[in-house]
Amino acid sequence: MALPADDVARSLRGSWRLMSQGASALPELDLSGAGFLRSYAAAVLTLPAMVAVLAAERAMAGLPNSEGLFQSPALVAAVILSQAAAFLCLPALLIGLAPGLLRAPALPGFVIAWNWTEILAASLLAVPAAVHAVGWSTPEIAAMQWLAFSVIVARLRYSAAEATLGAERGLALTIVGASFLIQFAMARALGLWGF
């Protein structure tokens, strides 16, 4: 599926603007059926972030990056699975907890906004990973940086839930909390530090 550069730029801009403009930024996202599929295809845009995370995870595991990032296939698979969980697990959890959402007209819009927001989230959270991977920070500093960037990611996720589902504060906060819990649990289950 083709991802035209102008569609990508508009969708990323729209998902970022959800933080300041709320639902009025939704028209920048393609909320059609084709837009739904493109939002999943756009997951390939997280590949640069995954490379940074892989390098950081190798450093945390005591594996030298100079030998090649892809020398540990299990670690590569774990990073890919962890990123895939960010896209798939929360919408699946929401549908599992509230099956009626499958018929809700707002669900496709939520998934589209969520997917584009997760591309931004992966990019933001890759910053402390990259800084650590090149040796410019200790694990403790990387953790503090990760927490700082997580605040922005939490706001992005909150805005996506609020704008698309019309979610009240409590539900939007629950969705954000669940997303971080799923991300943390998946990283730990896969033996990752969790960038």
JSON list of C-alpha atoms in Angstrom, two decimals:
[
{"chain": "A", "resi": 1, "resn": "MET", "atom": "CA", "xyz": [0.00, 0.00, 0.00]},
{"chain": "A", "resi": 2, "resn": "ALA", "atom": "CA", "xyz": [1.43, 3.34, -1.07]},
{"chain": "A", "resi": 3, "resn": "LEU", "atom": "CA", "xyz": [2.04, 6.02, 1.53]},
{"chain": "A", "resi": 4, "resn": "PRO", "atom": "CA", "xyz": [2.16, 9.36, -0.30]},
{"chain": "A", "resi": 5, "resn": "ALA", "atom": "CA", "xyz": [4.47, 11.80, 1.46]},
{"chain": "A", "resi": 6, "resn": "ASP", "atom": "CA", "xyz": [1.82, 14.53, 1.64]},
{"chain": "A", "resi": 7, "resn": "ASP", "atom": "CA", "xyz": [-0.64, 12.11, 3.32]},
{"chain": "A", "resi": 8, "resn": "VAL", "atom": "CA", "xyz": [2.01, 11.06, 5.81]},
{"chain": "A", "resi": 9, "resn": "ALA", "atom": "CA", "xyz": [2.93, 14.67, 6.60]},
{"chain": "A", "resi": 10, "resn": "ARG", "atom": "CA", "xyz": [-0.72, 15.69, 6.96]},
{"chain": "A", "resi": 11, "resn": "SER", "atom": "CA", "xyz": [-1.52, 12.71, 9.20]},
{"chain": "A", "resi": 12, "resn": "LEU", "atom": "CA", "xyz": [1.49, 13.24, 11.46]},
{"chain": "A", "resi": 13, "resn": "ARG", "atom": "CA", "xyz": [0.71, 16.94, 11.68]},
{"chain": "A", "resi": 14, "resn": "GLY", "atom": "CA", "xyz": [-2.92, 16.19, 12.47]},
{"chain": "A", "resi": 15, "resn": "SER", "atom": "CA", "xyz": [-2.09, 13.70, 15.19]},
{"chain": "A", "resi": 16, "resn": "TRP", "atom": "CA", "xyz": [0.33, 16.20, 16.76]},
{"chain": "A", "resi": 17, "resn": "ARG", "atom": "CA", "xyz": [-2.29, 18.95, 16.58]},
{"chain": "A", "resi": 18, "resn": "LEU", "atom": "CA", "xyz": [-4.77, 16.80, 18.49]},
{"chain": "A", "resi": 19, "resn": "MET", "atom": "CA", "xyz": [-2.93, 18.00, 21.61]},
{"chain": "A", "resi": 20, "resn": "SER", "atom": "CA", "xyz": [-3.76, 21.65, 21.02]},
{"chain": "A", "resi": 21, "resn": "GLN", "atom": "CA", "xyz": [-6.84, 21.58, 18.80]},
{"chain": "A", "resi": 22, "resn": "GLY", "atom": "CA", "xyz": [-8.65, 18.45, 19.94]},
{"chain": "A", "resi": 23, "resn": "ALA", "atom": "CA", "xyz": [-11.32, 17.09, 17.61]},
{"chain": "A", "resi": 24, "resn": "SER", "atom": "CA", "xyz": [-10.94, 20.07, 15.25]},
{"chain": "A", "resi": 25, "resn": "ALA", "atom": "CA", "xyz": [-7.63, 18.50, 14.10]},
{"chain": "A", "resi": 26, "resn": "LEU", "atom": "CA", "xyz": [-9.33, 15.25, 13.03]},
{"chain": "A", "resi": 27, "resn": "PRO", "atom": "CA", "xyz": [-10.03, 16.41, 9.44]},
{"chain": "A", "resi": 28, "resn": "GLU", "atom": "CA", "xyz": [-6.27, 16.29, 8.85]},
{"chain": "A", "resi": 29, "resn": "LEU", "atom": "CA", "xyz": [-6.44, 12.51, 9.36]},
{"chain": "A", "resi": 30, "resn": "ASP", "atom": "CA", "xyz": [-7.86, 10.31, 6.64]},
{"chain": "A", "resi": 31, "resn": "LEU", "atom": "CA", "xyz": [-10.73, 8.67, 8.53]},
{"chain": "A", "resi": 32, "resn": "SER", "atom": "CA", "xyz": [-11.86, 6.53, 5.58]},
{"chain": "A", "resi": 33, "resn": "GLY", "atom": "CA", "xyz": [-11.51, 2.77, 5.20]},
{"chain": "A", "resi": 34, "resn": "ALA", "atom": "CA", "xyz": [-8.41, 3.31, 3.07]},
{"chain": "A", "resi": 35, "resn": "GLY", "atom": "CA", "xyz": [-7.07, 5.67, 5.74]},
{"chain": "A", "resi": 36, "resn": "PHE", "atom": "CA", "xyz": [-7.60, 2.92, 8.32]},
{"chain": "A", "resi": 37, "resn": "LEU", "atom": "CA", "xyz": [-5.44, 0.51, 6.31]},
{"chain": "A", "resi": 38, "resn": "ARG", "atom": "CA", "xyz": [-2.83, 3.20, 5.59]},
{"chain": "A", "resi": 39, "resn": "SER", "atom": "CA", "xyz": [-2.54, 3.97, 9.29]},
{"chain": "A", "resi": 40, "resn": "TYR", "atom": "CA", "xyz": [-1.37, 0.37, 9.83]},
{"chain": "A", "resi": 41, "resn": "ALA", "atom": "CA", "xyz": [0.90, 0.43, 6.78]},
{"chain": "A", "resi": 42, "resn": "ALA", "atom": "CA", "xyz": [2.43, 3.60, 8.21]},
{"chain": "A", "resi": 43, "resn": "ALA", "atom": "CA", "xyz": [3.88, 1.49, 11.02]},
{"chain": "A", "resi": 44, "resn": "VAL", "atom": "CA", "xyz": [6.91, 1.08, 8.75]},
{"chain": "A", "resi": 45, "resn": "LEU", "atom": "CA", "xyz": [7.72, 4.69, 9.67]},
{"chain": "A", "resi": 46, "resn": "THR", "atom": "CA", "xyz": [8.73, 3.41, 13.11]},
{"chain": "A", "resi": 47, "resn": "LEU", "atom": "CA", "xyz": [11.66, 1.44, 11.65]},
{"chain": "A", "resi": 48, "resn": "PRO", "atom": "CA", "xyz": [14.24, 4.20, 12.37]},
{"chain": "A", "resi": 49, "resn": "ALA", "atom": "CA", "xyz": [12.95, 4.39, 15.94]},
{"chain": "A", "resi": 50, "resn": "MET", "atom": "CA", "xyz": [13.21, 0.61, 16.25]},
{"chain": "A", "resi": 51, "resn": "VAL", "atom": "CA", "xyz": [16.85, 0.75, 15.14]},
{"chain": "A", "resi": 52, "resn": "ALA", "atom": "CA", "xyz": [17.60, 3.25, 17.92]},
{"chain": "A", "resi": 53, "resn": "VAL", "atom": "CA", "xyz": [15.73, 1.12, 20.46]},
{"chain": "A", "resi": 54, "resn": "LEU", "atom": "CA", "xyz": [17.54, -2.01, 19.27]},
{"chain": "A", "resi": 55, "resn": "ALA", "atom": "CA", "xyz": [20.91, -0.31, 19.69]},
{"chain": "A", "resi": 56, "resn": "ALA", "atom": "CA", "xyz": [19.95, 0.83, 23.20]},
{"chain": "A", "resi": 57, "resn": "GLU", "atom": "CA", "xyz": [18.64, -2.62, 24.16]},
{"chain": "A", "resi": 58, "resn": "ARG", "atom": "CA", "xyz": [21.90, -4.17, 22.92]},
{"chain": "A", "resi": 59, "resn": "ALA", "atom": "CA", "xyz": [23.85, -1.69, 25.04]},
{"chain": "A", "resi": 60, "resn": "MET", "atom": "CA", "xyz": [21.71, -2.50, 28.09]},
{"chain": "A", "resi": 61, "resn": "ALA", "atom": "CA", "xyz": [22.30, -6.22, 27.48]},
{"chain": "A", "resi": 62, "resn": "GLY", "atom": "CA", "xyz": [26.06, -5.66, 27.30]},
{"chain": "A", "resi": 63, "resn": "LEU", "atom": "CA", "xyz": [26.24, -6.50, 23.60]},
{"chain": "A", "resi": 64, "resn": "PRO", "atom": "CA", "xyz": [28.59, -4.30, 21.57]},
{"chain": "A", "resi": 65, "resn": "ASN", "atom": "CA", "xyz": [26.86, -2.45, 18.74]},
{"chain": "A", "resi": 66, "resn": "SER", "atom": "CA", "xyz": [30.10, -2.42, 16.79]},
{"chain": "A", "resi": 67, "resn": "GLU", "atom": "CA", "xyz": [29.55, -6.10, 15.95]},
{"chain": "A", "resi": 68, "resn": "GLY", "atom": "CA", "xyz": [26.30, -5.27, 14.12]},
{"chain": "A", "resi": 69, "resn": "LEU", "atom": "CA", "xyz": [22.85, -4.45, 15.36]},
{"chain": "A", "resi": 70, "resn": "PHE", "atom": "CA", "xyz": [21.20, -7.50, 13.86]},
{"chain": "A", "resi": 71, "resn": "GLN", "atom": "CA", "xyz": [23.53, -10.17, 15.24]},
{"chain": "A", "resi": 72, "resn": "SER", "atom": "CA", "xyz": [20.99, -11.21, 17.87]},
{"chain": "A", "resi": 73, "resn": "PRO", "atom": "CA", "xyz": [17.83, -12.32, 16.03]},
{"chain": "A", "resi": 74, "resn": "ALA", "atom": "CA", "xyz": [15.92, -12.92, 19.28]},
{"chain": "A", "resi": 75, "resn": "LEU", "atom": "CA", "xyz": [16.54, -9.34, 20.39]},
{"chain": "A", "resi": 76, "resn": "VAL", "atom": "CA", "xyz": [15.53, -7.98, 16.98]},
{"chain": "A", "resi": 77, "resn": "ALA", "atom": "CA", "xyz": [12.29, -10.01, 17.13]},
{"chain": "A", "resi": 78, "resn": "ALA", "atom": "CA", "xyz": [11.60, -8.80, 20.67]},
{"chain": "A", "resi": 79, "resn": "VAL", "atom": "CA", "xyz": [11.94, -5.13, 19.64]},
{"chain": "A", "resi": 80, "resn": "ILE", "atom": "CA", "xyz": [9.67, -5.67, 16.62]},
{"chain": "A", "resi": 81, "resn": "LEU", "atom": "CA", "xyz": [7.05, -7.49, 18.73]},
{"chain": "A", "resi": 82, "resn": "SER", "atom": "CA", "xyz": [7.19, -4.78, 21.38]},
{"chain": "A", "resi": 83, "resn": "GLN", "atom": "CA", "xyz": [6.53, -2.09, 18.76]},
{"chain": "A", "resi": 84, "resn": "ALA", "atom": "CA", "xyz": [3.74, -4.12, 17.18]},
{"chain": "A", "resi": 85, "resn": "ALA", "atom": "CA", "xyz": [2.11, -4.41, 20.60]},
{"chain": "A", "resi": 86, "resn": "ALA", "atom": "CA", "xyz": [1.92, -0.60, 20.79]},
{"chain": "A", "resi": 87, "resn": "PHE", "atom": "CA", "xyz": [-0.25, -0.63, 17.67]},
{"chain": "A", "resi": 88, "resn": "LEU", "atom": "CA", "xyz": [-2.35, -3.70, 18.28]},
{"chain": "A", "resi": 89, "resn": "CYS", "atom": "CA", "xyz": [-2.81, -4.43, 21.97]},
{"chain": "A", "resi": 90, "resn": "LEU", "atom": "CA", "xyz": [-4.69, -1.39, 23.23]},
{"chain": "A", "resi": 91, "resn": "PRO", "atom": "CA", "xyz": [-7.39, -1.37, 20.52]},
{"chain": "A", "resi": 92, "resn": "ALA", "atom": "CA", "xyz": [-7.74, -5.15, 21.02]},
{"chain": "A", "resi": 93, "resn": "LEU", "atom": "CA", "xyz": [-8.01, -4.68, 24.79]},
{"chain": "A", "resi": 94, "resn": "LEU", "atom": "CA", "xyz": [-10.67, -2.00, 24.39]},
{"chain": "A", "resi": 95, "resn": "ILE", "atom": "CA", "xyz": [-12.70, -4.25, 22.10]},
{"chain": "A", "resi": 96, "resn": "GLY", "atom": "CA", "xyz": [-12.24, -7.18, 24.50]},
{"chain": "A", "resi": 97, "resn": "LEU", "atom": "CA", "xyz": [-13.46, -5.13, 27.46]},
{"chain": "A", "resi": 98, "resn": "ALA", "atom": "CA", "xyz": [-16.29, -3.46, 25.55]},
{"chain": "A", "resi": 99, "resn": "PRO", "atom": "CA", "xyz": [-17.30, -5.62, 22.55]},
{"chain": "A", "resi": 100, "resn": "GLY", "atom": "CA", "xyz": [-19.94, -3.06, 21.66]},
{"chain": "A", "resi": 101, "resn": "LEU", "atom": "CA", "xyz": [-17.13, -0.80, 20.48]},
{"chain": "A", "resi": 102, "resn": "LEU", "atom": "CA", "xyz": [-16.90, -2.91, 17.32]},
{"chain": "A", "resi": 103, "resn": "ARG", "atom": "CA", "xyz": [-20.15, -1.33, 16.21]},
{"chain": "A", "resi": 104, "resn": "ALA", "atom": "CA", "xyz": [-19.26, 2.15, 17.46]},
{"chain": "A", "resi": 105, "resn": "PRO", "atom": "CA", "xyz": [-18.75, 4.63, 14.63]},
{"chain": "A", "resi": 106, "resn": "ALA", "atom": "CA", "xyz": [-15.93, 6.31, 16.55]},
{"chain": "A", "resi": 107, "resn": "LEU", "atom": "CA", "xyz": [-13.74, 3.18, 16.78]},
{"chain": "A", "resi": 108, "resn": "PRO", "atom": "CA", "xyz": [-12.12, 3.38, 13.31]},
{"chain": "A", "resi": 109, "resn": "GLY", "atom": "CA", "xyz": [-11.29, 7.05, 13.91]},
{"chain": "A", "resi": 110, "resn": "PHE", "atom": "CA", "xyz": [-9.76, 6.18, 17.26]},
{"chain": "A", "resi": 111, "resn": "VAL", "atom": "CA", "xyz": [-7.63, 3.43, 15.72]},
{"chain": "A", "resi": 112, "resn": "ILE", "atom": "CA", "xyz": [-6.46, 5.73, 12.92]},
{"chain": "A", "resi": 113, "resn": "ALA", "atom": "CA", "xyz": [-5.56, 8.53, 15.34]},
{"chain": "A", "resi": 114, "resn": "TRP", "atom": "CA", "xyz": [-3.96, 6.01, 17.71]},
{"chain": "A", "resi": 115, "resn": "ASN", "atom": "CA", "xyz": [-1.77, 4.53, 14.97]},
{"chain": "A", "resi": 116, "resn": "TRP", "atom": "CA", "xyz": [-0.49, 7.91, 13.78]},
{"chain": "A", "resi": 117, "resn": "THR", "atom": "CA", "xyz": [0.05, 8.98, 17.37]},
{"chain": "A", "resi": 118, "resn": "GLU", "atom": "CA", "xyz": [2.05, 5.81, 18.00]},
{"chain": "A", "resi": 119, "resn": "ILE", "atom": "CA", "xyz": [4.38, 6.70, 15.13]},
{"chain": "A", "resi": 120, "resn": "LEU", "atom": "CA", "xyz": [5.09, 10.00, 16.87]},
{"chain": "A", "resi": 121, "resn": "ALA", "atom": "CA", "xyz": [5.38, 8.21, 20.24]},
{"chain": "A", "resi": 122, "resn": "ALA", "atom": "CA", "xyz": [7.90, 5.72, 18.88]},
{"chain": "A", "resi": 123, "resn": "SER", "atom": "CA", "xyz": [9.96, 8.56, 17.44]},
{"chain": "A", "resi": 124, "resn": "LEU", "atom": "CA", "xyz": [9.88, 10.53, 20.69]},
{"chain": "A", "resi": 125, "resn": "LEU", "atom": "CA", "xyz": [10.79, 7.55, 22.86]},
{"chain": "A", "resi": 126, "resn": "ALA", "atom": "CA", "xyz": [13.62, 6.65, 20.49]},
{"chain": "A", "resi": 127, "resn": "VAL", "atom": "CA", "xyz": [15.44, 9.87, 21.42]},
{"chain": "A", "resi": 128, "resn": "PRO", "atom": "CA", "xyz": [16.61, 8.71, 24.88]},
{"chain": "A", "resi": 129, "resn": "ALA", "atom": "CA", "xyz": [17.33, 5.27, 23.39]},
{"chain": "A", "resi": 130, "resn": "ALA", "atom": "CA", "xyz": [19.57, 6.78, 20.72]},
{"chain": "A", "resi": 131, "resn": "VAL", "atom": "CA", "xyz": [21.34, 9.05, 23.21]},
{"chain": "A", "resi": 132, "resn": "HIS", "atom": "CA", "xyz": [22.04, 6.05, 25.44]},
{"chain": "A", "resi": 133, "resn": "ALA", "atom": "CA", "xyz": [23.08, 3.81, 22.54]},
{"chain": "A", "resi": 134, "resn": "VAL", "atom": "CA", "xyz": [25.80, 6.22, 21.44]},
{"chain": "A", "resi": 135, "resn": "GLY", "atom": "CA", "xyz": [27.09, 6.43, 25.01]},
{"chain": "A", "resi": 136, "resn": "TRP", "atom": "CA", "xyz": [26.02, 9.97, 25.82]},
{"chain": "A", "resi": 137, "resn": "SER", "atom": "CA", "xyz": [23.96, 8.95, 28.85]},
{"chain": "A", "resi": 138, "resn": "THR", "atom": "CA", "xyz": [23.96, 6.41, 31.62]},
{"chain": "A", "resi": 139, "resn": "PRO", "atom": "CA", "xyz": [21.02, 4.04, 32.10]},
{"chain": "A", "resi": 140, "resn": "GLU", "atom": "CA", "xyz": [19.76, 6.28, 34.91]},
{"chain": "A", "resi": 141, "resn": "ILE", "atom": "CA", "xyz": [19.85, 9.41, 32.75]},
{"chain": "A", "resi": 142, "resn": "ALA", "atom": "CA", "xyz": [18.21, 7.50, 29.89]},
{"chain": "A", "resi": 143, "resn": "ALA", "atom": "CA", "xyz": [15.41, 6.47, 32.27]},
{"chain": "A", "resi": 144, "resn": "MET", "atom": "CA", "xyz": [14.85, 10.09, 33.31]},
{"chain": "A", "resi": 145, "resn": "GLN", "atom": "CA", "xyz": [14.83, 11.18, 29.68]},
{"chain": "A", "resi": 146, "resn": "TRP", "atom": "CA", "xyz": [12.39, 8.39, 28.84]},
{"chain": "A", "resi": 147, "resn": "LEU", "atom": "CA", "xyz": [10.08, 9.60, 31.61]},
{"chain": "A", "resi": 148, "resn": "ALA", "atom": "CA", "xyz": [10.24, 13.18, 30.30]},
{"chain": "A", "resi": 149, "resn": "PHE", "atom": "CA", "xyz": [9.37, 12.10, 26.76]},
{"chain": "A", "resi": 150, "resn": "SER", "atom": "CA", "xyz": [6.66, 9.82, 28.15]},
{"chain": "A", "resi": 151, "resn": "VAL", "atom": "CA", "xyz": [4.82, 12.88, 29.43]},
{"chain": "A", "resi": 152, "resn": "ILE", "atom": "CA", "xyz": [4.50, 14.12, 25.85]},
{"chain": "A", "resi": 153, "resn": "VAL", "atom": "CA", "xyz": [3.49, 10.65, 24.67]},
{"chain": "A", "resi": 154, "resn": "ALA", "atom": "CA", "xyz": [0.85, 10.46, 27.41]},
{"chain": "A", "resi": 155, "resn": "ARG", "atom": "CA", "xyz": [-0.57, 13.80, 26.26]},
{"chain": "A", "resi": 156, "resn": "LEU", "atom": "CA", "xyz": [-0.63, 12.57, 22.65]},
{"chain": "A", "resi": 157, "resn": "ARG", "atom": "CA", "xyz": [-2.45, 9.40, 23.61]},
{"chain": "A", "resi": 158, "resn": "TYR", "atom": "CA", "xyz": [-4.87, 11.26, 25.86]},
{"chain": "A", "resi": 159, "resn": "SER", "atom": "CA", "xyz": [-5.68, 13.71, 23.06]},
{"chain": "A", "resi": 160, "resn": "ALA", "atom": "CA", "xyz": [-6.31, 10.88, 20.58]},
{"chain": "A", "resi": 161, "resn": "ALA", "atom": "CA", "xyz": [-8.76, 9.18, 22.97]},
{"chain": "A", "resi": 162, "resn": "GLU", "atom": "CA", "xyz": [-10.50, 12.39, 23.91]},
{"chain": "A", "resi": 163, "resn": "ALA", "atom": "CA", "xyz": [-10.84, 13.71, 20.34]},
{"chain": "A", "resi": 164, "resn": "THR", "atom": "CA", "xyz": [-11.98, 10.51, 18.64]},
{"chain": "A", "resi": 165, "resn": "LEU", "atom": "CA", "xyz": [-14.04, 8.74, 21.29]},
{"chain": "A", "resi": 166, "resn": "GLY", "atom": "CA", "xyz": [-15.35, 11.91, 22.90]},
{"chain": "A", "resi": 167, "resn": "ALA", "atom": "CA", "xyz": [-13.98, 10.26, 26.01]},
{"chain": "A", "resi": 168, "resn": "GLU", "atom": "CA", "xyz": [-14.39, 11.95, 29.32]},
{"chain": "A", "resi": 169, "resn": "ARG", "atom": "CA", "xyz": [-11.29, 12.61, 31.37]},
{"chain": "A", "resi": 170, "resn": "GLY", "atom": "CA", "xyz": [-11.53, 9.37, 33.38]},
{"chain": "A", "resi": 171, "resn": "LEU", "atom": "CA", "xyz": [-11.85, 7.12, 30.33]},
{"chain": "A", "resi": 172, "resn": "ALA", "atom": "CA", "xyz": [-9.10, 8.94, 28.43]},
{"chain": "A", "resi": 173, "resn": "LEU", "atom": "CA", "xyz": [-6.77, 8.67, 31.43]},
{"chain": "A", "resi": 174, "resn": "THR", "atom": "CA", "xyz": [-7.63, 4.96, 31.74]},
{"chain": "A", "resi": 175, "resn": "ILE", "atom": "CA", "xyz": [-6.75, 4.43, 28.08]},
{"chain": "A", "resi": 176, "resn": "VAL", "atom": "CA", "xyz": [-3.41, 6.23, 28.56]},
{"chain": "A", "resi": 177, "resn": "GLY", "atom": "CA", "xyz": [-2.64, 4.24, 31.70]},
{"chain": "A", "resi": 178, "resn": "ALA", "atom": "CA", "xyz": [-3.53, 0.97, 29.99]},
{"chain": "A", "resi": 179, "resn": "SER", "atom": "CA", "xyz": [-1.32, 1.84, 27.02]},
{"chain": "A", "resi": 180, "resn": "PHE", "atom": "CA", "xyz": [1.73, 2.37, 29.22]},
{"chain": "A", "resi": 181, "resn": "LEU", "atom": "CA", "xyz": [0.96, -0.73, 31.28]},
{"chain": "A", "resi": 182, "resn": "ILE", "atom": "CA", "xyz": [0.68, -2.85, 28.13]},
{"chain": "A", "resi": 183, "resn": "GLN", "atom": "CA", "xyz": [3.89, -1.36, 26.74]},
{"chain": "A", "resi": 184, "resn": "PHE", "atom": "CA", "xyz": [5.78, -2.00, 29.98]},
{"chain": "A", "resi": 185, "resn": "ALA", "atom": "CA", "xyz": [4.38, -5.53, 30.41]},
{"chain": "A", "resi": 186, "resn": "MET", "atom": "CA", "xyz": [5.20, -6.44, 26.82]},
{"chain": "A", "resi": 187, "resn": "ALA", "atom": "CA", "xyz": [8.75, -5.10, 27.12]},
{"chain": "A", "resi": 188, "resn": "ARG", "atom": "CA", "xyz": [9.33, -7.04, 30.34]},
{"chain": "A", "resi": 189, "resn": "ALA", "atom": "CA", "xyz": [7.77, -10.22, 28.95]},
{"chain": "A", "resi": 190, "resn": "LEU", "atom": "CA", "xyz": [10.17, -9.97, 26.00]},
{"chain": "A", "resi": 191, "resn": "GLY", "atom": "CA", "xyz": [13.15, -9.31, 28.27]},
{"chain": "A", "resi": 192, "resn": "LEU", "atom": "CA", "xyz": [13.59, -5.71, 27.13]},
{"chain": "A", "resi": 193, "resn": "TRP", "atom": "CA", "xyz": [14.53, -2.71, 29.21]},
{"chain": "A", "resi": 194, "resn": "GLY", "atom": "CA", "xyz": [11.59, -0.93, 27.64]},
{"chain": "A", "resi": 195, "resn": "PHE", "atom": "CA", "xyz": [12.64, 2.14, 25.67]}
]
